[in-house]
Structures are given as structure tokens and as C-alpha cells.
Coordinates of C-alpha atoms and ligand atoms in Angstrom, one line a residue:
M1 CA 21.0 -33.2 85.3
V2 CA 24.1 -35.0 84.1
G3 CA 25.7 -37.9 85.9
R4 CA 29.5 -38.4 85.7
E5 CA 31.9 -40.3 87.8
S6 CA 33.8 -38.2 90.2
N7 CA 37.4 -38.6 91.2
N8 CA 36.4 -40.5 94.4
G9 CA 34.8 -43.1 92.2
Q10 CA 31.2 -42.2 93.0
T11 CA 28.8 -41.1 90.3
E12 CA 27.6 -37.6 91.2
G13 CA 24.5 -36.0 89.9
T14 CA 25.8 -32.7 88.6
N15 CA 25.6 -30.4 85.7
G16 CA 29.1 -29.0 85.9
I17 CA 32.7 -29.4 86.8
N18 CA 33.0 -28.8 90.5
F19 CA 35.3 -26.2 91.9
S20 CA 35.8 -25.4 95.6
A21 CA 35.8 -21.7 96.4
V22 CA 39.6 -21.7 96.4
E23 CA 39.9 -23.5 93.1
F24 CA 37.4 -21.1 91.5
E25 CA 39.5 -18.2 92.7
E26 CA 42.5 -19.8 91.1
L27 CA 40.7 -20.4 87.9
A28 CA 39.5 -16.8 87.9
A29 CA 43.1 -15.6 88.5
I30 CA 44.3 -17.7 85.5
V31 CA 41.6 -16.3 83.2
A32 CA 42.1 -12.7 84.5
E33 CA 45.8 -13.0 83.9
R34 CA 45.6 -14.7 80.5
A35 CA 42.6 -13.1 79.0
G36 CA 41.8 -10.1 81.2
V37 CA 38.3 -11.4 81.7
F38 CA 36.9 -11.1 85.1
L39 CA 34.9 -14.1 86.4
S40 CA 32.5 -13.2 89.0
A41 CA 32.1 -15.6 91.9
H42 CA 28.3 -15.4 91.6
K43 CA 28.5 -16.9 88.2
Q44 CA 30.4 -20.0 89.5
R45 CA 27.6 -22.5 88.8
E46 CA 26.9 -21.2 85.3
I47 CA 30.7 -21.3 84.5
E48 CA 31.0 -24.9 85.9
S49 CA 28.3 -26.1 83.6
R50 CA 29.7 -24.2 80.6
L51 CA 33.1 -25.8 81.2
Y52 CA 31.5 -29.2 81.5
C53 CA 30.2 -28.9 78.0
R54 CA 33.5 -27.5 76.7
F55 CA 35.7 -30.1 78.3
P56 CA 33.7 -33.3 77.6
Y57 CA 36.9 -35.4 77.6
I58 CA 37.9 -34.5 81.1
E59 CA 37.6 -37.6 83.2
S60 CA 36.7 -36.3 86.6
L61 CA 34.4 -33.6 87.8
D62 CA 37.2 -32.2 89.8
G63 CA 38.0 -28.5 89.2
R64 CA 41.6 -29.1 90.4
A65 CA 42.1 -31.5 87.4
L66 CA 41.0 -28.9 85.0
I67 CA 43.2 -26.3 86.5
Q68 CA 46.2 -28.6 86.2
M69 CA 45.3 -29.3 82.7
V70 CA 45.2 -25.6 81.6
K71 CA 48.4 -24.9 83.4
K72 CA 50.2 -27.7 81.5
S73 CA 48.6 -27.4 78.0
D74 CA 48.3 -24.3 75.8
S75 CA 45.5 -25.8 73.9
A76 CA 43.5 -26.5 77.1
L77 CA 44.1 -22.9 78.2
Q78 CA 42.9 -21.7 74.8
N79 CA 39.8 -23.9 75.2
L80 CA 39.2 -22.5 78.6
I81 CA 39.4 -18.9 77.2
N82 CA 37.2 -19.9 74.3
S83 CA 34.7 -21.3 76.8
L84 CA 34.6 -18.2 79.0
T85 CA 34.5 -15.4 76.5
I86 CA 31.1 -14.2 75.4
G87 CA 30.7 -13.6 71.7
E88 CA 27.3 -12.1 71.3
S89 CA 27.3 -9.9 68.1
Y90 CA 25.2 -9.1 65.1
F91 CA 25.4 -7.2 61.9
F92 CA 25.2 -3.4 62.2
R93 CA 25.0 -3.6 65.9
N94 CA 24.3 -0.1 67.4
R95 CA 22.9 1.5 64.2
P96 CA 23.8 5.0 65.3
H97 CA 27.5 4.1 65.2
F98 CA 27.2 2.9 61.6
A99 CA 25.2 6.1 60.8
V100 CA 28.1 8.3 62.1
L101 CA 30.6 6.2 60.3
K102 CA 28.8 6.8 57.1
E103 CA 27.8 10.4 57.6
H104 CA 30.8 11.8 59.4
I105 CA 33.8 9.6 60.2
L106 CA 34.5 8.0 56.8
P107 CA 33.8 11.2 54.7
D108 CA 36.2 13.1 57.1
L109 CA 38.9 10.5 56.8
I110 CA 38.6 10.2 53.1
R111 CA 39.1 14.0 52.9
E112 CA 42.0 14.0 55.4
N113 CA 43.9 11.0 54.1
Q114 CA 43.5 11.9 50.4
R115 CA 47.2 12.6 50.0
H116 CA 48.5 9.2 51.1
R117 CA 45.2 7.3 50.4
T118 CA 45.5 4.8 53.2
L119 CA 42.9 3.8 55.7
R120 CA 43.5 1.5 58.6
I121 CA 40.6 0.0 60.6
W122 CA 40.9 -2.2 63.6
C123 CA 38.0 -4.1 65.2
A124 CA 39.3 -5.3 68.6
G125 CA 37.2 -8.0 70.1
C126 CA 35.4 -8.8 66.8
A127 CA 33.7 -12.0 68.1
T128 CA 32.3 -13.9 65.1
G129 CA 33.0 -11.2 62.6
E130 CA 29.7 -9.4 62.2
E131 CA 31.2 -6.1 63.2
P132 CA 34.1 -5.9 60.8
Y133 CA 32.0 -7.3 58.0
S134 CA 29.4 -4.7 58.6
I135 CA 32.1 -2.1 58.1
A136 CA 33.3 -3.8 54.9
M137 CA 29.6 -3.8 53.6
L138 CA 29.2 -0.1 54.6
I139 CA 32.4 0.8 52.6
E140 CA 31.3 -1.4 49.6
E141 CA 27.9 0.3 49.6
H142 CA 28.8 3.9 50.1
F143 CA 32.6 4.5 49.6
S144 CA 33.6 2.5 46.6
E145 CA 36.4 5.0 45.9
L146 CA 38.2 3.3 48.8
H147 CA 38.8 0.3 46.5
S148 CA 41.7 2.1 45.0
W149 CA 43.1 3.0 48.4
D150 CA 45.4 1.0 50.6
L151 CA 42.6 -0.1 52.8
S152 CA 42.9 -2.6 55.6
I153 CA 40.3 -3.9 58.0
I154 CA 41.9 -6.0 60.8
A155 CA 39.7 -7.9 63.2
T156 CA 41.0 -9.5 66.3
D157 CA 39.7 -11.6 69.1
V158 CA 41.2 -13.7 71.9
N159 CA 38.7 -16.5 71.2
T160 CA 40.0 -18.7 68.4
S161 CA 36.8 -20.5 67.7
F162 CA 35.0 -17.2 67.1
L163 CA 37.7 -16.3 64.6
E164 CA 37.2 -19.7 62.8
H165 CA 33.5 -19.0 62.7
A166 CA 34.2 -15.5 61.4
K167 CA 36.4 -16.8 58.6
R168 CA 33.7 -19.3 57.6
A169 CA 31.3 -16.3 57.3
L170 CA 28.2 -18.5 57.6
Y171 CA 25.6 -17.0 59.8
G172 CA 22.2 -17.8 61.4
P173 CA 19.2 -15.6 61.7
W174 CA 20.2 -14.0 65.0
S175 CA 23.2 -12.3 63.4
F176 CA 20.7 -10.4 61.3
R177 CA 18.4 -9.0 63.9
G178 CA 18.1 -5.3 63.1
V179 CA 19.2 -5.8 59.5
G180 CA 16.8 -5.3 56.6
Q181 CA 16.1 -7.9 53.9
A182 CA 18.0 -5.7 51.4
V183 CA 21.3 -6.4 53.1
L184 CA 20.6 -10.2 53.1
D185 CA 19.7 -10.1 49.4
E186 CA 22.7 -8.1 48.4
Y187 CA 25.4 -9.7 50.4
F188 CA 24.4 -13.2 51.4
T189 CA 23.4 -16.5 49.8
A190 CA 21.0 -18.8 51.7
K191 CA 22.7 -22.1 52.5
G192 CA 21.1 -25.0 54.2
E193 CA 18.5 -24.4 56.8
K194 CA 18.4 -20.7 57.8
Q195 CA 22.1 -20.2 57.2
Y196 CA 23.5 -17.5 55.1
Q197 CA 26.9 -17.3 53.4
L198 CA 28.5 -13.9 53.1
R199 CA 29.8 -12.7 49.7
D200 CA 33.4 -13.6 49.0
D201 CA 34.6 -10.1 48.3
I202 CA 33.4 -8.9 51.7
V203 CA 35.0 -11.9 53.4
E204 CA 38.3 -11.1 51.7
A205 CA 38.2 -7.5 52.7
V206 CA 38.7 -8.4 56.4
E207 CA 41.8 -9.9 57.9
F208 CA 41.3 -11.9 61.1
R209 CA 44.0 -12.5 63.7
P210 CA 44.0 -13.8 67.3
Y211 CA 45.0 -11.1 69.7
N212 CA 44.6 -10.8 73.4
L213 CA 43.8 -7.2 74.5
A214 CA 45.0 -8.0 78.0
D215 CA 48.5 -8.0 76.5
M216 CA 48.2 -4.4 75.4
P217 CA 49.3 -2.5 78.5
Y218 CA 52.5 -4.6 78.5
G219 CA 53.5 -4.0 74.9
D220 CA 52.5 -6.3 72.1
E221 CA 54.1 -8.1 69.2
F222 CA 52.2 -7.3 66.1
L223 CA 50.0 -4.3 66.4
Q224 CA 52.6 -1.7 66.0
A225 CA 50.5 0.2 63.5
R226 CA 48.3 3.2 64.2
F227 CA 44.7 3.1 63.1
D228 CA 42.3 5.7 61.6
I229 CA 39.3 3.9 63.0
L230 CA 39.4 1.7 66.0
L231 CA 36.3 -0.1 67.3
C232 CA 36.4 -1.9 70.6
R233 CA 32.7 -2.3 71.5
N234 CA 31.1 -4.4 74.2
V235 CA 34.5 -6.0 75.1
L236 CA 36.0 -4.1 78.0
I237 CA 32.8 -4.6 80.1
Y238 CA 34.2 -8.1 80.9
F239 CA 37.4 -6.8 82.3
S240 CA 38.2 -5.4 85.7
F241 CA 37.8 -1.7 85.9
D242 CA 41.6 -1.0 86.2
L243 CA 42.6 -3.3 83.3
A244 CA 39.7 -1.9 81.2
N245 CA 41.0 1.6 81.8
E246 CA 44.6 0.7 81.1
I247 CA 43.5 -1.0 77.8
S248 CA 41.4 2.0 76.9
A249 CA 44.5 4.2 77.3
A250 CA 46.6 1.7 75.2
L251 CA 43.9 1.6 72.5
A252 CA 43.6 5.4 72.4
D253 CA 47.4 5.5 71.8
R254 CA 46.9 3.4 68.7
V255 CA 44.6 5.9 67.1
N256 CA 46.2 8.2 64.5
P257 CA 45.8 11.9 65.2
G258 CA 42.6 12.9 63.6
G259 CA 41.4 9.2 63.8
Y260 CA 38.4 7.9 65.5
M261 CA 37.5 5.4 68.2
L262 CA 34.2 3.8 68.9
V263 CA 33.4 2.0 72.1
G264 CA 30.4 0.2 73.4
H265 CA 28.0 2.3 75.5
A266 CA 29.1 0.7 78.8
D267 CA 32.8 0.6 77.7
S268 CA 33.6 4.3 78.1
F269 CA 36.5 4.5 80.7
P270 CA 38.1 7.6 82.1
A271 CA 41.4 7.0 80.1
L272 CA 39.4 7.9 77.0
G273 CA 39.4 11.5 78.4
Q274 CA 42.6 12.1 76.3
L275 CA 40.3 11.9 73.2
Q276 CA 37.7 14.3 72.1
A277 CA 34.2 12.9 72.8
I278 CA 31.7 13.7 70.1
Y279 CA 27.9 13.4 70.4
Q280 CA 26.1 13.0 67.1
G281 CA 23.0 11.2 65.9
G282 CA 22.1 9.9 69.3
T283 CA 25.5 8.3 70.1
Y284 CA 29.0 9.1 71.3
Y285 CA 32.3 8.5 69.7
F286 CA 35.8 9.7 70.1
R287 CA 38.3 11.6 68.0
K288 CA 42.0 11.9 68.6
P289 CA 42.9 15.6 68.4
V290 CA 45.5 16.8 65.8
R291 CA 48.0 19.5 66.5
S292 CA 46.3 22.0 64.3
D293 CA 43.0 21.7 66.3
P294 CA 42.2 24.7 68.4
A295 CA 44.0 24.4 71.7
P296 CA 41.6 22.8 74.3
R297 CA 40.8 24.9 77.2
N298 CA 42.8 23.9 80.2
R299 CA 40.9 20.9 81.3
R300 CA 41.5 18.2 83.8
P301 CA 39.9 14.9 83.0
S302 CA 36.7 14.7 84.9
R303 CA 35.3 11.8 86.9
L304 CA 32.1 12.6 85.2
E305 CA 33.5 11.0 82.1
I306 CA 33.1 7.6 83.8
I307 CA 29.4 7.8 83.1
P308 CA 29.2 7.1 79.4
G309 CA 27.3 9.6 77.4
I310 CA 27.5 12.5 79.8
G311 CA 29.5 15.6 79.7
V312 CA 30.3 16.1 76.0
D313 CA 28.8 18.3 73.4
P314 CA 28.5 17.9 69.6
T315 CA 31.6 19.9 69.0
G316 CA 33.6 17.6 71.2
R317 CA 34.0 20.0 74.0
H318 CA 33.3 19.0 77.5
L319 CA 30.0 20.2 78.6
A320 CA 31.2 21.0 82.0
E321 CA 33.5 23.5 80.4
L322 CA 30.7 25.1 78.6
A323 CA 28.7 25.1 81.8
D324 CA 31.6 26.6 83.7
H325 CA 31.6 29.3 81.1
A326 CA 27.9 29.9 80.9
L327 CA 27.5 29.9 84.7
A328 CA 30.6 31.9 85.5
G329 CA 28.5 34.9 86.2
A330 CA 25.7 33.1 87.8
K331 CA 27.6 31.0 90.3
K332 CA 30.1 32.3 92.7
R333 CA 32.1 29.1 93.0
M334 CA 32.6 26.3 90.5
P335 CA 35.7 24.7 91.7
S336 CA 35.4 21.3 90.2
R337 CA 33.9 19.5 87.2
L338 CA 32.4 16.7 89.1
P339 CA 28.6 16.5 88.8
R340 CA 26.5 19.0 90.4
F341 CA 23.1 17.7 89.3
G342 CA 20.4 19.2 91.2
F343 CA 22.8 21.5 93.0
D344 CA 20.5 24.4 93.3
E345 CA 17.3 22.8 94.1
I346 CA 18.2 20.8 97.2
P347 CA 19.2 22.3 100.5
P348 CA 22.5 20.5 101.1
V349 CA 21.7 18.9 104.5
D350 CA 19.7 19.6 107.6
S351 CA 22.5 21.0 109.5
G352 CA 25.9 22.5 108.8
G353 CA 25.0 23.0 105.1
D354 CA 28.0 25.2 104.3
R355 CA 30.5 22.9 105.8
V356 CA 28.9 20.0 103.8
S357 CA 29.2 22.0 100.6
E358 CA 32.8 22.8 101.4
L359 CA 33.7 19.2 102.1
L360 CA 31.8 18.0 99.0
D361 CA 33.8 20.4 96.9
Q362 CA 37.0 19.2 98.5
A363 CA 36.0 15.6 97.8
R364 CA 35.3 16.5 94.1
D365 CA 38.6 18.3 93.8
S366 CA 40.4 15.3 95.3
A367 CA 38.6 12.9 92.9
D368 CA 39.3 15.2 90.0
Q369 CA 43.0 15.1 90.8
G370 CA 42.9 11.3 91.1
D371 CA 43.3 11.3 94.9
L372 CA 40.6 8.8 95.4
E373 CA 41.6 7.9 98.9
T374 CA 41.2 11.5 100.2
A375 CA 37.9 11.8 98.2
T376 CA 36.6 8.6 99.9
E377 CA 37.6 9.8 103.3
L378 CA 35.9 13.1 102.9
L379 CA 32.8 11.4 101.6
E380 CA 32.7 8.9 104.4
E381 CA 33.0 11.9 106.8
L382 CA 30.0 13.5 105.1
A383 CA 27.9 10.3 105.0
Q384 CA 28.5 9.8 108.7
G385 CA 28.1 13.4 109.7
G386 CA 24.6 13.1 111.1
G387 CA 21.6 14.9 109.8
R388 CA 20.1 14.1 106.4
V389 CA 22.9 13.4 104.0
D390 CA 22.0 14.6 100.6
H391 CA 22.0 12.6 97.4
R392 CA 25.1 14.3 95.9
V393 CA 27.3 12.8 98.5
Y394 CA 26.2 9.3 97.6
F395 CA 26.4 10.1 93.9
L396 CA 30.0 11.2 94.2
K397 CA 30.7 8.2 96.5
A398 CA 29.4 6.0 93.7
I399 CA 31.6 7.6 91.1
V400 CA 34.7 7.4 93.3
A401 CA 33.9 3.8 94.2
E402 CA 33.6 2.9 90.6
Q403 CA 37.0 4.6 90.0
R404 CA 38.4 2.3 92.6
G405 CA 36.8 -0.8 91.0
Q406 CA 34.4 -1.3 93.9
I407 CA 31.2 -2.2 92.1
P408 CA 29.0 -3.3 95.1
S409 CA 29.8 -0.1 96.8
T410 CA 29.1 1.9 93.6
V411 CA 25.7 0.2 93.4
A412 CA 24.9 0.7 97.1
S413 CA 25.8 4.4 96.9
L414 CA 23.7 4.9 93.8
K415 CA 20.7 3.2 95.5
Q416 CA 21.1 5.4 98.4
A417 CA 21.3 8.5 96.2
I418 CA 18.1 7.4 94.4
F419 CA 16.4 6.7 97.8
L420 CA 17.2 10.2 98.9
K421 CA 16.1 11.8 95.7
R422 CA 13.6 9.6 93.8
D423 CA 13.8 11.7 90.6
F424 CA 17.6 11.8 90.5
V425 CA 17.6 11.1 86.8
I426 CA 21.4 10.8 86.3
A427 CA 21.7 8.3 89.1
H428 CA 19.0 6.2 87.5
Y429 CA 20.9 6.3 84.2
Y430 CA 24.2 5.6 85.9
M431 CA 22.6 2.6 87.6
G432 CA 21.5 1.4 84.2
V433 CA 25.0 1.7 82.9
I434 CA 26.5 -0.2 85.8
C435 CA 23.9 -3.0 85.6
E436 CA 24.6 -3.3 81.9
R437 CA 28.4 -3.4 82.5
E438 CA 27.8 -6.1 85.1
G439 CA 25.7 -8.1 82.7
H440 CA 22.3 -7.6 84.4
K441 CA 20.5 -6.6 81.3
K442 CA 16.9 -6.7 82.7
D443 CA 17.9 -4.4 85.6
A444 CA 19.7 -2.1 83.2
M445 CA 16.6 -1.8 81.2
R446 CA 14.5 -1.1 84.3
Y447 CA 16.8 1.8 85.2
F448 CA 16.9 3.1 81.7
R449 CA 13.1 3.0 81.6
N450 CA 13.0 4.9 84.9
T451 CA 15.4 7.5 83.3
N452 CA 13.1 7.9 80.4
R453 CA 10.0 8.1 82.6
L454 CA 11.6 10.8 84.7
L455 CA 12.7 12.7 81.6
R456 CA 9.2 12.6 80.3
E457 CA 7.7 13.7 83.6
H458 CA 10.1 16.7 83.8
Q459 CA 9.8 17.7 80.2
G460 CA 10.6 21.3 79.7
D461 CA 11.7 22.2 83.3
W462 CA 14.7 20.0 83.8
A463 CA 16.7 22.9 85.0
M464 CA 19.5 20.9 86.7
D465 CA 20.4 19.1 83.5
E466 CA 20.5 22.4 81.6
A467 CA 22.8 23.7 84.3
E468 CA 25.3 21.0 83.5
G469 CA 24.7 21.4 79.8
L470 CA 23.2 17.9 79.3
S471 CA 19.8 18.2 77.8
A472 CA 17.0 15.9 78.7
E473 CA 16.5 15.4 75.0
K474 CA 20.0 14.1 74.4
L475 CA 19.8 11.8 77.4
A476 CA 16.5 10.4 76.3
E477 CA 18.0 9.7 72.9
I478 CA 20.9 7.8 74.4
V479 CA 18.6 5.8 76.7
E480 CA 16.3 4.9 73.8
N481 CA 19.2 3.5 71.9
R482 CA 20.3 1.5 74.9
L483 CA 16.9 0.1 75.4
K484 CA 16.6 -1.0 71.8
E485 CA 19.9 -2.8 71.9
L486 CA 19.3 -4.4 75.2
Q487 CA 16.0 -5.6 74.0
L488 CA 17.6 -7.3 71.0
D489 CA 20.2 -8.9 73.3
L490 CA 17.5 -10.2 75.6
E491 CA 15.6 -11.7 72.8
V492 CA 18.6 -13.7 71.9
E493 CA 19.2 -14.9 75.4
Q494 CA 15.6 -16.0 75.7
R495 CA 15.8 -18.1 72.5
Ligands
SAM501 C1 30.2 -9.3 73.3 S1 31.5 -9.6 72.1 C2 31.5 -8.1 71.2 C3 31.6 -8.3 69.8 C4 31.6 -7.0 68.9 N1 32.6 -6.1 69.2 C5 30.2 -6.4 69.1 O1 30.1 -5.3 69.7 O2 29.2 -6.9 68.5 C6 33.0 -9.5 73.1 C7 34.2 -10.1 72.5 O3 35.3 -9.7 73.2 C8 36.2 -10.8 73.1 N2 37.2 -10.7 74.2 C9 37.1 -10.9 75.5 N3 38.3 -10.8 76.1 C10 39.2 -10.5 75.2 C11 40.6 -10.3 75.2 N4 41.3 -10.4 76.4 N5 41.2 -9.9 74.1 C12 40.5 -9.8 72.9 N6 39.2 -10.1 72.8 C13 38.5 -10.4 74.0 C14 35.3 -12.0 73.3 O4 36.0 -13.2 72.9 C15 34.2 -11.6 72.4 O5 34.3 -12.0 71.2

């Protein structure tokens, strides 16, 4: 407990700067506007104490004083943003991404860009630099031919203290979790107690710049270039759904045709539907189609894409398309691409089943077409229609609610779907994703473990997943990767 004198002259026992609910809302609005970052009201106490540490010079404990200060002074505003952005990162984070960079993405781009010999890479939201430096090390290790190319690795972040740290390139042991000793020996020199200095040539290979992704949808000053590889991983989870989706679209625009984009597992937003999603080596990544690519089949973006890791096959085609094709003879009606998990095995509802299926299809179609209001109305009607409402209604409600940025309602609907069908594996997985996005890592792990358990239990006869083209094996692989990464994150938090 820290004691400081408050503005009314009394010493208060507190461990934070105090905001009233209204002041906290105002603070959240400033941070959302200036950095895009969404401050959740339930984190108010944690944020108050974080700010207390970052603004030690502030005289009073009054949140109003801090708001005035950040309104007046750019450096106070930057300090506020620096205090509220989360910079957790480590070298070679999400190994499967580095494996696909090595095995597929870089070899492909080296082939494709041979004529002009340029390669542009952008790490957006690079935190303290581990991510872009990992790419520089990967290139150094396996693609030395790129030394004679016009190669640039640009790394940006809104947090200027992270960028300073990145430029110093001095790291503690937690930046190396998941990295073998060989990398340490080859690229780092021990310095002081458990600190490691990165080799100069790798440091020089990366250019760091401050850049606020929240500015993207409104046009920006310096990033006029297009990139061959764009990484924006574990960044957009901190933004509101709408802004994250807008930024995803703006980022996807910045990818050269034939170029690639890698996002964090929980950062996959529907706007990325304009890119080809590729599944390889237990992970997903995106490629911007080129004109000479075979014409895509006439496909509307699907709400299904909101759930990362679902709905794409290794050739980049949407699995629902394949399923449409494969099931064309088997099913009379396949009007929409929204999920139909377990479609065949559950009688729709106790009464009026056909009417329910019809309404559900209409709701899917409305959602597919972006008419979320109609979709919501139809789903409400279904949910209140009496009889036993089936899990698909709640699953679709969850997807639509997430599209509308209504996270509590997404969670409530998913819980209801799981309540109605305990082994609804995709709903468990989806809950894991939402929990991860919302920063509830332990809950995310619980749902991912449930997903794995269900997949194991149903091994071999998971017909409903086959029907959508998503194999249990693939989902298990994705979930395993998530669990490994979340475990690493939790270990750091528990330090
Ligand atoms: C959890 S770190 C991710 C670091 C790295 N990409 C990785 O996956 O290891 C999230 C980063 O996003 C940055 N960030 C948050 N809001 C941002 C914004 N509006 N513009 C740019 N970067 C932002 C934070 O400062 C932080 O460094």
C-alpha cells in the first residue's frame, strides 16, 4: 500500500491514481482515440496502479489532474500510451510462423522477386524488437543471398520506450524462452547479470520507427510503401473489434500482390477475408492473391472467418467452398457458408423444426451479407421461440454478436451453446479464442484443453467436422500450438 497526499490535503492509503467512473471513461476515450487501445472498465484498479508508477511526479492522486495533464502535454500523452500498452514479446514467438517463413514464404518471395531483388518486411507492433530481430536472424542464418538484395525490415510501435529498448537490443532471459542455446551463442554476448547483447549486424538490419496503427484507417504519413511480408501479431487484440477490423483491412492493403501477412492467433479479423488464408505446419497465414492466380470461386466473405484457424485449407481455398462442392450431391440445401457444425446429428428443436432451420438459414444469409441487425432479430426470434433451442442458434448468435463488437453477449451465447451441447467442440475452441483476445489466458487454456479433450474422445468419428472440411487433426494441432504459447506467457506473468 502506498500513501500519498490527495488533492484535498489528506493522505490516502492507495496504490493508484484515483479515477471516478466518469473520469475513467474519459481516460479510456483518450487512449482509444490516440492509440486505439481499448481500456476495459474491469481493469480500472490495475490501470490506476500502473499509472501511479509511471507518473511518479504527479502531485495529487486525482485522475482529473492526470487527464488535464495528458490533454495539455504531448509528452504526458506519450507517457500515458507507453504505460498502457502491453509489450510482451520473445524471440521466435510462435515457432510455426518462423517455420513457414523459412520453408515457404521467404523461398517463394526470393523466387518471385528475383527480377527486382527487393524485399520489404514490416513488423507492426514490434514491442521491444524480438520479432523483427528474429526475422533478421532467420534471414542471416538461411537466406544469406538476400544480403545483396535491397532488403528492408521496418519495425514500428506506438510505445516509444519499447522502441528505445529495441534499439538498445539488450535482453533478459525471458526474451529467450523457447529459444535454444545455439541462438544465444551465435547472436548474443552475455553482458552483466543475465543480460544479453544482440550482435551489431542484426541490430543494424532493422529500422525502428514510432507508428500508431490507429492512424491507419485515416491515412498515414510515412508508410506509403507496400510490403512483401507484413507481421502484425498479438497487437489488434487490444483494440475494439471495429477498429481492429478496419486496421486489418488497411494492413492487408499494404501487402504487395503475392506478398504475405502473418497475424497472431487471436488477431484474425473478417477484413482479412480479402486475402488467401493458408494452413501449413500447424499454423495459418495469409497471402495476397496476384492477378495470374486462378480465379477464386465466387465467394462471399464468411462470418466463419471470424474464428481464427477455421475454414481454410492448405491450398488457401475456403474449406466451406470445398464442403459446398463435396456435399453438393449429399445435401439438398446449402444456402450459406456460416457454420453448420453438428448439423446432421441434432434434431433442430422440439417443435417447428423446419421453421427453425429456415429461420436459421435466413439469419446466416443475413449475417453473410453483413446485415447483422436482421440476423440478430431472426436469432432473437429463434431463441425466444419456445421449445428447446438448439446450440446452432446460440453459436450463430455468438458470431453475430462478436461481429457487432458485443463481447459479453458473444460469451453468453457461446456458454449457452456449450450448455446445450457439451461436446460442441468448435464452441469450446471459439470460447478459447475469445478469452485469449480478452486477456483471460487461464480461461483460454481451459477451453483449449476442453477442445483437445473432446477431439481425443471423438477420434476417428468426428463426422461433423469432416462435413465442414475442418479435420480434428488440424484443429488439435492449432490448439496444441496455442496451449504452448499461452503456457509460456503465463510463466512470464507469474514471475
Ligand atoms: C503484445 S505486443 C506484441 C509484440 C510482437 N508483435 C509479438 O507478437 O511478440 C503488442 C504491441 O502492440 C503495440 N501497440 C498497441 N497499440 C498500438 C498502436 N495503436 N499502434 C502501434 N502499436 C501498438 C504495443 O505497444 C505492444 O508493443
